[in-house]
mmCIF file of N, CA and C and ligand atoms in Angstrom:
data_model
loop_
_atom_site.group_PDB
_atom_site.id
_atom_site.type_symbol
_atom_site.label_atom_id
_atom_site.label_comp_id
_atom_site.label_asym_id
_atom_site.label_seq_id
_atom_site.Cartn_x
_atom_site.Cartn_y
_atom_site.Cartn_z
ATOM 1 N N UNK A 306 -9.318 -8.366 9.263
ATOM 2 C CA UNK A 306 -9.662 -8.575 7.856
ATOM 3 C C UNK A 306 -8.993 -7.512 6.991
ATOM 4 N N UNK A 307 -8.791 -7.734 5.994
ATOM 5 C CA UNK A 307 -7.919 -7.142 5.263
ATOM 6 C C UNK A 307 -8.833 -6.525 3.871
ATOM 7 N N UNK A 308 -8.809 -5.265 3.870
ATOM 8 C CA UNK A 308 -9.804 -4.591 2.580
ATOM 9 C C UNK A 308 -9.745 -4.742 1.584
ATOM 10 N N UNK A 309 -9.614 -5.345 0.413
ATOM 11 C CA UNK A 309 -9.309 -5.339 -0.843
ATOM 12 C C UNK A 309 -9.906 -4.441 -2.122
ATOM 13 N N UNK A 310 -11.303 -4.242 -0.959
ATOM 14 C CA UNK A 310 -12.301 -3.642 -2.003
ATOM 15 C C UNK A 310 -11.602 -2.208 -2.663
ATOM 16 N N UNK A 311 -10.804 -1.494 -1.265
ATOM 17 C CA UNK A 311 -10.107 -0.168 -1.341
ATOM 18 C C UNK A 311 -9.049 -0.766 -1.632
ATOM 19 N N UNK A 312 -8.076 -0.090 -2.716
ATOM 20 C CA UNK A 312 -6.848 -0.377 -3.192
ATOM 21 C C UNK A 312 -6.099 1.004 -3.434
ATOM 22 N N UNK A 313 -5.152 0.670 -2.388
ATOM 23 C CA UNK A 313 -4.068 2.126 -2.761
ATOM 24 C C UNK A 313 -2.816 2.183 -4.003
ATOM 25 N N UNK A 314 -2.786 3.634 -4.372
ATOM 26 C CA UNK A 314 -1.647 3.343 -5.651
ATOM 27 C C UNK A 314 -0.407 3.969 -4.449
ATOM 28 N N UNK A 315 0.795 3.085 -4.882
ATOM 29 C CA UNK A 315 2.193 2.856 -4.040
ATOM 30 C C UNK A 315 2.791 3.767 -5.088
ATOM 31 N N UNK A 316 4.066 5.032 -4.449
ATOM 32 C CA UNK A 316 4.702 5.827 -5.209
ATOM 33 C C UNK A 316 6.322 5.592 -4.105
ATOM 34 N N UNK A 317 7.248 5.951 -4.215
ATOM 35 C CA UNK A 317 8.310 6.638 -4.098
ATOM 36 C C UNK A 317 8.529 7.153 -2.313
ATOM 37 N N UNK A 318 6.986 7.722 -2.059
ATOM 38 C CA UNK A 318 6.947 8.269 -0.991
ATOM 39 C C UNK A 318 6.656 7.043 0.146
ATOM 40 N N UNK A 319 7.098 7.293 1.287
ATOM 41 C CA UNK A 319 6.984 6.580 2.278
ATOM 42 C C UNK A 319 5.417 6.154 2.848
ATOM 43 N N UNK A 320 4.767 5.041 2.354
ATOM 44 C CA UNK A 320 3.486 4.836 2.671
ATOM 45 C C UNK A 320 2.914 5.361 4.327
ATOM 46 N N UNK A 321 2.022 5.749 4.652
ATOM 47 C CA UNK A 321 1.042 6.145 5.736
ATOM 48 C C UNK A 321 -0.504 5.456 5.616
ATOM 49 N N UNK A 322 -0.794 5.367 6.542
ATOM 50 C CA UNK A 322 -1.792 4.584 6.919
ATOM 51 C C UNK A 322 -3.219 5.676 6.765
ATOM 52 N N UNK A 323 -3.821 5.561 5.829
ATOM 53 C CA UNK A 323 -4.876 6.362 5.251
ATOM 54 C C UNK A 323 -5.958 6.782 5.997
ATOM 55 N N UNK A 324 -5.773 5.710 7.068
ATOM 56 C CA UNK A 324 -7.296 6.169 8.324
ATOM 57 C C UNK A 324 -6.086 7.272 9.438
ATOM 58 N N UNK A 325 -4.910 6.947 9.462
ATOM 59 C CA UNK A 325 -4.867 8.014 10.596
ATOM 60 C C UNK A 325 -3.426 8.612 10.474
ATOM 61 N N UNK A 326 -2.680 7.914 9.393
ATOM 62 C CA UNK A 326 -1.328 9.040 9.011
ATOM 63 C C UNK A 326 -0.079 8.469 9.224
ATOM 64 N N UNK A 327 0.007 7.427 10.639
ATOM 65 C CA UNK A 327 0.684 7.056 10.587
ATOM 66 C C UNK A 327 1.684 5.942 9.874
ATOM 67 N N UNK A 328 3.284 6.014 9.601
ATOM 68 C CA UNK A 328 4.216 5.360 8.661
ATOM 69 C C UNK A 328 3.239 4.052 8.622
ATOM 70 N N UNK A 329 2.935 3.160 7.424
ATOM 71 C CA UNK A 329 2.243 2.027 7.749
ATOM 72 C C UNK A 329 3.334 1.013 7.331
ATOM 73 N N UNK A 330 3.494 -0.557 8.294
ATOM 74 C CA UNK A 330 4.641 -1.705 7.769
ATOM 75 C C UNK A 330 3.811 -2.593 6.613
ATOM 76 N N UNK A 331 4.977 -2.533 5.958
ATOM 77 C CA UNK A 331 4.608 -3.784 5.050
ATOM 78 C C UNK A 331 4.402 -4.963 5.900
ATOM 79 N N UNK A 332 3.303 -5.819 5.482
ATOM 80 C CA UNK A 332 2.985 -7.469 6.169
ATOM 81 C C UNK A 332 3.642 -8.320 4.765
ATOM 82 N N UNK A 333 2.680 -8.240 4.211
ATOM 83 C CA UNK A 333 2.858 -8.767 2.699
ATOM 84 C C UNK A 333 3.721 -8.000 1.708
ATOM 85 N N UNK A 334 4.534 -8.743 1.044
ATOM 86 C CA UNK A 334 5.142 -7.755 -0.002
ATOM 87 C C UNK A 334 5.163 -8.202 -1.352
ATOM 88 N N UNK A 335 4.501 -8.355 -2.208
ATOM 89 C CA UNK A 335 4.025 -9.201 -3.441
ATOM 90 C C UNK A 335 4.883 -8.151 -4.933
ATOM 91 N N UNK A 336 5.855 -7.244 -3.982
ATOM 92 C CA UNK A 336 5.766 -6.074 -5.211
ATOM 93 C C UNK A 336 6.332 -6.643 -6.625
ATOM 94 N N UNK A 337 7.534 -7.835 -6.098
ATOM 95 C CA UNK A 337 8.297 -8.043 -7.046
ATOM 96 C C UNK A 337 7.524 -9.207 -8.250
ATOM 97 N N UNK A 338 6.284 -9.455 -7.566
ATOM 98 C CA UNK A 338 5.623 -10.376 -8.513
ATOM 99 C C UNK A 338 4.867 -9.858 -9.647
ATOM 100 N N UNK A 339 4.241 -10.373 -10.563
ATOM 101 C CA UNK A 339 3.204 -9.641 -11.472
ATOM 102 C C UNK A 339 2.376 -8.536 -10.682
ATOM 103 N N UNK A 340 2.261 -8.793 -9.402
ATOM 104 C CA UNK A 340 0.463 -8.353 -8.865
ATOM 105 C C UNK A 340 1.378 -7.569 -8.499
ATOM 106 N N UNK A 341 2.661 -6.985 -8.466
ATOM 107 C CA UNK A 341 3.087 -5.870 -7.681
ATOM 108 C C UNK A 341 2.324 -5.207 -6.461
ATOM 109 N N UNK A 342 2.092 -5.829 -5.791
ATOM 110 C CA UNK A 342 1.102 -5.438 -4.661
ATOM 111 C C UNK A 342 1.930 -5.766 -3.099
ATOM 112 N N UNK A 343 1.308 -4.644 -2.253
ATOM 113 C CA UNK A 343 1.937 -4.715 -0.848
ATOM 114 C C UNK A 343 0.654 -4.777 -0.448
ATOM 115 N N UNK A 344 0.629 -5.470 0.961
ATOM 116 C CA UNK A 344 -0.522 -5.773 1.625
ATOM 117 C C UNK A 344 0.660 -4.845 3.415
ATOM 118 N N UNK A 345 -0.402 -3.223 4.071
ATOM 119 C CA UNK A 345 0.737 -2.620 4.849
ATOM 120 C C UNK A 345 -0.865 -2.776 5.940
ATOM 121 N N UNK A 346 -0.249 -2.378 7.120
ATOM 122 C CA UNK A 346 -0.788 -2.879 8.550
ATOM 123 C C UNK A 346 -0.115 -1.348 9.234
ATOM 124 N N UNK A 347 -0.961 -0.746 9.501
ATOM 125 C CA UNK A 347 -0.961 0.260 10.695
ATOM 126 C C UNK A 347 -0.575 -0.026 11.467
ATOM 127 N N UNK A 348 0.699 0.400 12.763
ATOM 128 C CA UNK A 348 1.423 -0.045 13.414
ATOM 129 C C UNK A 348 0.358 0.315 14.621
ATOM 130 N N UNK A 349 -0.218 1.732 14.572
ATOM 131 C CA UNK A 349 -0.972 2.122 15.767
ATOM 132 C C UNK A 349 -1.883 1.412 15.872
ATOM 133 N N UNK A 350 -1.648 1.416 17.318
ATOM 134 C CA UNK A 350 -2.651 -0.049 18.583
ATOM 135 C C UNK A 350 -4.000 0.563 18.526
ATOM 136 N N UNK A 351 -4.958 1.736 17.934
ATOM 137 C CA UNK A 351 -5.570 2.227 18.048
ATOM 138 C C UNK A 351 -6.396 2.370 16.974
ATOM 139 N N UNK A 352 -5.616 1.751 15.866
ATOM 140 C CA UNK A 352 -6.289 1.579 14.429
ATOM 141 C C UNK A 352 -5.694 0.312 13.593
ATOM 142 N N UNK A 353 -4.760 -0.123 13.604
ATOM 143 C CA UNK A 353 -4.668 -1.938 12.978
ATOM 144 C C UNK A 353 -4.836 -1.151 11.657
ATOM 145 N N UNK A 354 -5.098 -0.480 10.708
ATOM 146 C CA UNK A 354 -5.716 -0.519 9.534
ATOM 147 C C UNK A 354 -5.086 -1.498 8.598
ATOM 148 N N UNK A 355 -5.785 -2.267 7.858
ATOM 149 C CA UNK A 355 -5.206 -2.896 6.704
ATOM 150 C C UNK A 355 -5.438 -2.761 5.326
ATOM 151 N N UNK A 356 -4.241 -2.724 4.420
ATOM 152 C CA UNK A 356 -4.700 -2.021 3.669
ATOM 153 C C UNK A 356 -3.881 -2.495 2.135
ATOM 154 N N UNK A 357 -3.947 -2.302 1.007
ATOM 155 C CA UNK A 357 -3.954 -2.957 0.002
ATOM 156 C C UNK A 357 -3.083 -1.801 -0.993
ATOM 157 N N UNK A 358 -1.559 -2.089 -0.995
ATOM 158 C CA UNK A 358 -0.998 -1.132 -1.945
ATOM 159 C C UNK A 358 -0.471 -2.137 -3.466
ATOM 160 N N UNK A 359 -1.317 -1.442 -4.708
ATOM 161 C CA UNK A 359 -0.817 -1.452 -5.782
ATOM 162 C C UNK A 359 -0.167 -0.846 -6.854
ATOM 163 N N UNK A 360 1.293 -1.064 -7.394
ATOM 164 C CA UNK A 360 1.955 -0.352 -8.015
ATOM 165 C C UNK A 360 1.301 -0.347 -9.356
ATOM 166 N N UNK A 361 0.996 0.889 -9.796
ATOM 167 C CA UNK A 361 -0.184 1.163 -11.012
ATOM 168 C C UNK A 361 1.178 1.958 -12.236
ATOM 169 N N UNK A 362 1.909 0.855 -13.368
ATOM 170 C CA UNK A 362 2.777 1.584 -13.877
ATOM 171 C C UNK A 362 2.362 2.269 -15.160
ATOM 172 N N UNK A 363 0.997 2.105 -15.126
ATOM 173 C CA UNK A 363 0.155 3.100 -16.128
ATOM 174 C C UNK A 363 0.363 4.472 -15.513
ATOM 175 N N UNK A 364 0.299 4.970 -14.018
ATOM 176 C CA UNK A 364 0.420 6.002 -12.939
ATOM 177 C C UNK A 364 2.072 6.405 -13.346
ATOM 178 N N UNK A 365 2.911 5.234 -13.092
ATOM 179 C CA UNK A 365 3.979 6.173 -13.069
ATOM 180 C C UNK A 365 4.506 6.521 -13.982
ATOM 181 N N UNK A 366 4.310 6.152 -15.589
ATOM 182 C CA UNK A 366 4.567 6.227 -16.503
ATOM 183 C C UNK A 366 4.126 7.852 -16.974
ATOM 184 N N UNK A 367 2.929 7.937 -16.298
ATOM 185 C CA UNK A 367 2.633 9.364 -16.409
ATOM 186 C C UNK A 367 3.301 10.140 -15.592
ATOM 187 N N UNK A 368 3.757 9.774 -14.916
ATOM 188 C CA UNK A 368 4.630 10.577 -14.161
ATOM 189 C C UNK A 368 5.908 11.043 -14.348
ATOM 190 N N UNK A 369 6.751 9.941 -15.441
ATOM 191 C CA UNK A 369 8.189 9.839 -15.626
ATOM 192 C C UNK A 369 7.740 10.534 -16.921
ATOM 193 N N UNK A 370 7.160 10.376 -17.538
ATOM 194 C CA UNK A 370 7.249 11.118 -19.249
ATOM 195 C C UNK A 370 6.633 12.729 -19.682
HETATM 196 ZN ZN1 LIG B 509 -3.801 3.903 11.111
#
């Protein structure tokens, strides 16, 4: 099952898997749509995590200016 309730903000940096660190793969990649959203999957056999990345350009806007 896939979390939605938790939603991560996506930057620049190479996503990691929030329960245990490791690089996490994109499954879903929705970035280029409105919902700019990645749906990434923990590669480790030991945690599966799934997890919900949204590009927040209210976030990066603060970031670039
Ligand atoms: Zn993990």
């Amino acid at each position: 099952m896939i979390n939605f309730s938790e939603t991560f903000i996506y930057s620049d940096q190479p996503t990691t898997c929030p329960e245990c660190g490791v690089r996490s793969e994109i499954i879903v990649d929705l970035s280029h749509t409105k919902d700019q959203t990645q749906v990434h999957k923990c590669p480790n056999e030991k945690c599966k995590f799934e997890f919900v990345m949204q590009y927040d350009s209210d976030f990066d806007n603060g970031l670039l200016l």
